Tab-separated table of C-alpha atoms in Angstrom:
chain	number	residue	atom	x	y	z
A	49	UNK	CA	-13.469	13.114	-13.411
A	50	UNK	CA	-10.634	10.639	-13.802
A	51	UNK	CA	-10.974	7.879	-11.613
A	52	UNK	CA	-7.472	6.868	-9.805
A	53	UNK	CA	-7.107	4.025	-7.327
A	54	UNK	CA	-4.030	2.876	-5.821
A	55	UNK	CA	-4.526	-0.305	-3.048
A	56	UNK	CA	-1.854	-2.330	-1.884
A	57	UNK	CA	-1.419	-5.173	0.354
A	58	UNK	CA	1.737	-6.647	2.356
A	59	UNK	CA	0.271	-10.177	4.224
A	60	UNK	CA	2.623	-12.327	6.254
A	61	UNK	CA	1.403	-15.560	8.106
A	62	UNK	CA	3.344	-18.380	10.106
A	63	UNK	CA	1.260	-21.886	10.530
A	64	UNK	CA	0.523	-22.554	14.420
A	65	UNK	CA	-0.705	-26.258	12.942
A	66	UNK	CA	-2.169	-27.773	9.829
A	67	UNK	CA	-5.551	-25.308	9.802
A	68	UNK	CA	-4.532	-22.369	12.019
A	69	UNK	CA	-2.035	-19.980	11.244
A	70	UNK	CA	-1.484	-16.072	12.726
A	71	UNK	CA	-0.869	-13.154	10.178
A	72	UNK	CA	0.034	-9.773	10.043
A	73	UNK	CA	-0.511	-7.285	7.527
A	74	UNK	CA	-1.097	-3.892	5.803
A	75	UNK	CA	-3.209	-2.354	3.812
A	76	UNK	CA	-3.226	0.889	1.923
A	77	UNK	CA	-5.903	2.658	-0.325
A	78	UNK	CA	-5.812	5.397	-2.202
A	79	UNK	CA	-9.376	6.413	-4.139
A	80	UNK	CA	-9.965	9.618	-4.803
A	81	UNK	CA	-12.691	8.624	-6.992
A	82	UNK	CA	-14.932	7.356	-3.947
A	83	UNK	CA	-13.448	10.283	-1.586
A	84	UNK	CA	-10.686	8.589	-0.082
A	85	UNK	CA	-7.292	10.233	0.205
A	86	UNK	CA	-5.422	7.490	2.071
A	87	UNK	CA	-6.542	4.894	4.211
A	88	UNK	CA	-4.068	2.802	6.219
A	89	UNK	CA	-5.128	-0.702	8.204
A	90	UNK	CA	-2.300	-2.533	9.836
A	91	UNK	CA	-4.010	-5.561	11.494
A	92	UNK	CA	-2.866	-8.907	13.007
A	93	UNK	CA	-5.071	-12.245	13.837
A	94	UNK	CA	-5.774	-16.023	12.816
A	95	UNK	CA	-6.286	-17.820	9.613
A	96	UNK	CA	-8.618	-20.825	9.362
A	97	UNK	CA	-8.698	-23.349	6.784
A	98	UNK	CA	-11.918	-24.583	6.578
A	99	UNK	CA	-11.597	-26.508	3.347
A	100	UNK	CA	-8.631	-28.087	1.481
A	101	UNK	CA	-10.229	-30.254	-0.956
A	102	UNK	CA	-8.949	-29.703	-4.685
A	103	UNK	CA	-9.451	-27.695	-6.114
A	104	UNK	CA	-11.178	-25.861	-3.638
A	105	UNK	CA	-9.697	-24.057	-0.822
A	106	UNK	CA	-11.595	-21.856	1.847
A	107	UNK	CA	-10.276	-19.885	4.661
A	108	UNK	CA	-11.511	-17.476	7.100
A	109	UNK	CA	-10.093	-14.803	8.892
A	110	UNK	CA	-10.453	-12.374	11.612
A	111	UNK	CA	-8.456	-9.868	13.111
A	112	UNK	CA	-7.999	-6.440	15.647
A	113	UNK	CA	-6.026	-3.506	13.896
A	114	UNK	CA	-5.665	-0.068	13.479
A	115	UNK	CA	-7.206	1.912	11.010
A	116	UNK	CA	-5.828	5.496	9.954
A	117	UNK	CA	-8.103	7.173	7.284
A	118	UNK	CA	-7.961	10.448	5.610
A	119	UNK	CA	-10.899	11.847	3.406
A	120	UNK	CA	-11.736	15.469	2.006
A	121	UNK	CA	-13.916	16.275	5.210
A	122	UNK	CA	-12.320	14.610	8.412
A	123	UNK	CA	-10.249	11.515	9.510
A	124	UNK	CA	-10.576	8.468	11.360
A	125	UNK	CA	-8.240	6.844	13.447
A	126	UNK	CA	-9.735	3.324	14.765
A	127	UNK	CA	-9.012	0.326	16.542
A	128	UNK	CA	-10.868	-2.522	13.929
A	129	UNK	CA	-12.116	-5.451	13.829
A	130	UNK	CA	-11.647	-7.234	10.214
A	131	UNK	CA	-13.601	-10.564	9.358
A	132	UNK	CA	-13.286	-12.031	6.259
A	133	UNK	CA	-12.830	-15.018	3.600
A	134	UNK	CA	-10.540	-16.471	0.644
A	135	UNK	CA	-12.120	-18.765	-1.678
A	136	UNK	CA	-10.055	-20.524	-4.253
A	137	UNK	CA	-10.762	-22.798	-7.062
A	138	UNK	CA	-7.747	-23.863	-8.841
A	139	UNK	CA	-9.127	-24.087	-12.607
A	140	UNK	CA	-6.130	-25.499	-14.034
A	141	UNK	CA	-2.219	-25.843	-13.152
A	142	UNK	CA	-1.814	-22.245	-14.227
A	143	UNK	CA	-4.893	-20.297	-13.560
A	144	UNK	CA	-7.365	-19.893	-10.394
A	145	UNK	CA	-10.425	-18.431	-9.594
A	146	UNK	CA	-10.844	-16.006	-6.492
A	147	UNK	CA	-13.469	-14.596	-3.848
A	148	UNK	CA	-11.934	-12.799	-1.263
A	149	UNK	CA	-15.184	-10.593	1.038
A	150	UNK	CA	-13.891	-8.595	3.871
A	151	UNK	CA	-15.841	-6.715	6.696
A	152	UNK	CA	-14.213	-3.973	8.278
A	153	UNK	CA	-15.465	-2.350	11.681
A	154	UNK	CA	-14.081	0.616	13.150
A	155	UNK	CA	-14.424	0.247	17.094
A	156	UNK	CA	-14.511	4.502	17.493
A	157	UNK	CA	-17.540	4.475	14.839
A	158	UNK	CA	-18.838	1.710	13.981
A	159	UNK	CA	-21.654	3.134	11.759
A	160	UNK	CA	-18.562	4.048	9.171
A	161	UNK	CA	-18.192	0.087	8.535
A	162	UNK	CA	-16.757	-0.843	5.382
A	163	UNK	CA	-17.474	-4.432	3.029
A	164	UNK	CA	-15.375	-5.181	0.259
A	165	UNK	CA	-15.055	-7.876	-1.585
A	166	UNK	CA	-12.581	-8.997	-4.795
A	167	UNK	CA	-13.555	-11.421	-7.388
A	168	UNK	CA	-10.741	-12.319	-9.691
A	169	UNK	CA	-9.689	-14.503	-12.276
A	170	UNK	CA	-5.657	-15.319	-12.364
A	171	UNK	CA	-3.756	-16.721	-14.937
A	172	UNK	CA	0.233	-17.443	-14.547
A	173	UNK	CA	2.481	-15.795	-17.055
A	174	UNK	CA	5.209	-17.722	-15.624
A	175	UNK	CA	6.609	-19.062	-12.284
A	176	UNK	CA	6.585	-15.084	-11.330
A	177	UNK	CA	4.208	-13.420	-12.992
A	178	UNK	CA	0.279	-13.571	-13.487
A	179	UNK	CA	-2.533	-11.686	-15.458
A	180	UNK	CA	-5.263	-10.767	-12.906
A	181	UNK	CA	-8.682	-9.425	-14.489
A	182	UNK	CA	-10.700	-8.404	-11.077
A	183	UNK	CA	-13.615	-7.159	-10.150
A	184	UNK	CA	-13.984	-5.036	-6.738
A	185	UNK	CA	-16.688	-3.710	-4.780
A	186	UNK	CA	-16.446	-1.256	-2.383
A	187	UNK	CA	-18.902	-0.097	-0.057
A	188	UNK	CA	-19.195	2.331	2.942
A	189	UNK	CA	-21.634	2.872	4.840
A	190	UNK	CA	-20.818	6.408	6.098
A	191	UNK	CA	-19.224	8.004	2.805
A	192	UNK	CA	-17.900	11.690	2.444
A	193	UNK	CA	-20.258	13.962	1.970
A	194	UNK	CA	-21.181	13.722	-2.289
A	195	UNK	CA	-20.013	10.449	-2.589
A	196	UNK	CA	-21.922	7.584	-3.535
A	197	UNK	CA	-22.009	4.079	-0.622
A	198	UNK	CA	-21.187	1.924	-3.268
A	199	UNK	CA	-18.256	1.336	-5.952
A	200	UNK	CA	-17.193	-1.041	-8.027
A	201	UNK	CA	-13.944	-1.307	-10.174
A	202	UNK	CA	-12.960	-3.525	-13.139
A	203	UNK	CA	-9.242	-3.790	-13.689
A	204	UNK	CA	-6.711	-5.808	-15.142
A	205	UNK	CA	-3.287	-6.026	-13.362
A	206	UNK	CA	-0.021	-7.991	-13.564
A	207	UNK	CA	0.967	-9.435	-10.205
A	208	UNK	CA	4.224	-10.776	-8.881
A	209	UNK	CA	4.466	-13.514	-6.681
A	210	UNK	CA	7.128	-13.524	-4.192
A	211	UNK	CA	8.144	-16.840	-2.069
A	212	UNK	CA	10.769	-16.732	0.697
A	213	UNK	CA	13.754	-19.548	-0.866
A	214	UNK	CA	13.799	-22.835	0.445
């Protein structure tokens, strides 16, 4: 079996004051390799920055959503709740070290909770563009039937960063 994975994820957020801003975003997952045909999460909730020293940064999240998910056996549709955390170390001018853990609870089911969590080492190309080598783990509590709890995925990725003009 090939393993395929698609993920993506659209995150907006607007500063209430200098720790606390509100976000909205998506998220999208496609992994047929852990029995996932497509999983959608649109969410909205608060930011927290906990730490801003350089070159560390630490903020927390948490957030109510709506969860859409599609696997070989059934579906889920789900109000959520979503904790989780973005650690940054900023190793240099041009590269950064990640941790980014995420809890996921589906209010319908909440024995089908889901943890993930992305560690990742950037490194800017230039002003646009970065080389990301990752490494993502996955797990479910309630998988599809013949499919393991756990997975974990090395990759290596180039990423575009897009800033709204000044």
């Amino acid at each position: 079996l090939t393993a395929r994975s698609l993920t993506s994820l659209l995150r907006g957020s607007r500063a209430l004051n200098g720790r606390l801003a509100a976000y909205g975003q998506y998220d999208f997952l496609r992994d047929e390799f852990a029995g996932v045909e497509q999983r959608h999460v649109f969410e909205a909730g608060l930011s927290y920055l906990a730490l801003d020293a350089a070159p560390h940064t630490l903020r927390f999240d948490g957030g109510l959503g709506y969860l859409y998910e599609e696997r070989p056996d059934d579906e889920l549709r789900s109000a959520t709740l979503s904790l989780g955390a973005a650690y940054r170390l900023a190793i240099s001018a041009t590269s950064e070290l990640t941790i980014q853990p995420r809890f996921l609870l589906p209010l319908a089911e909440t024995e089908r909770w889901k943890f993930d969590q992305e560690a990742a080492l950037v490194v800017a190309v230039n002003t646009t563009l970065a080389l990301k080598l990752s490494h993502t783990l996955r797990y479910s509590a309630e998988p599809p039937e013949g499919f393991e709890t756990t997975d974990t995925i090395m990759a290596v990725s180039l990423v575009a960063k897009l800033q709204r003009p000044r």
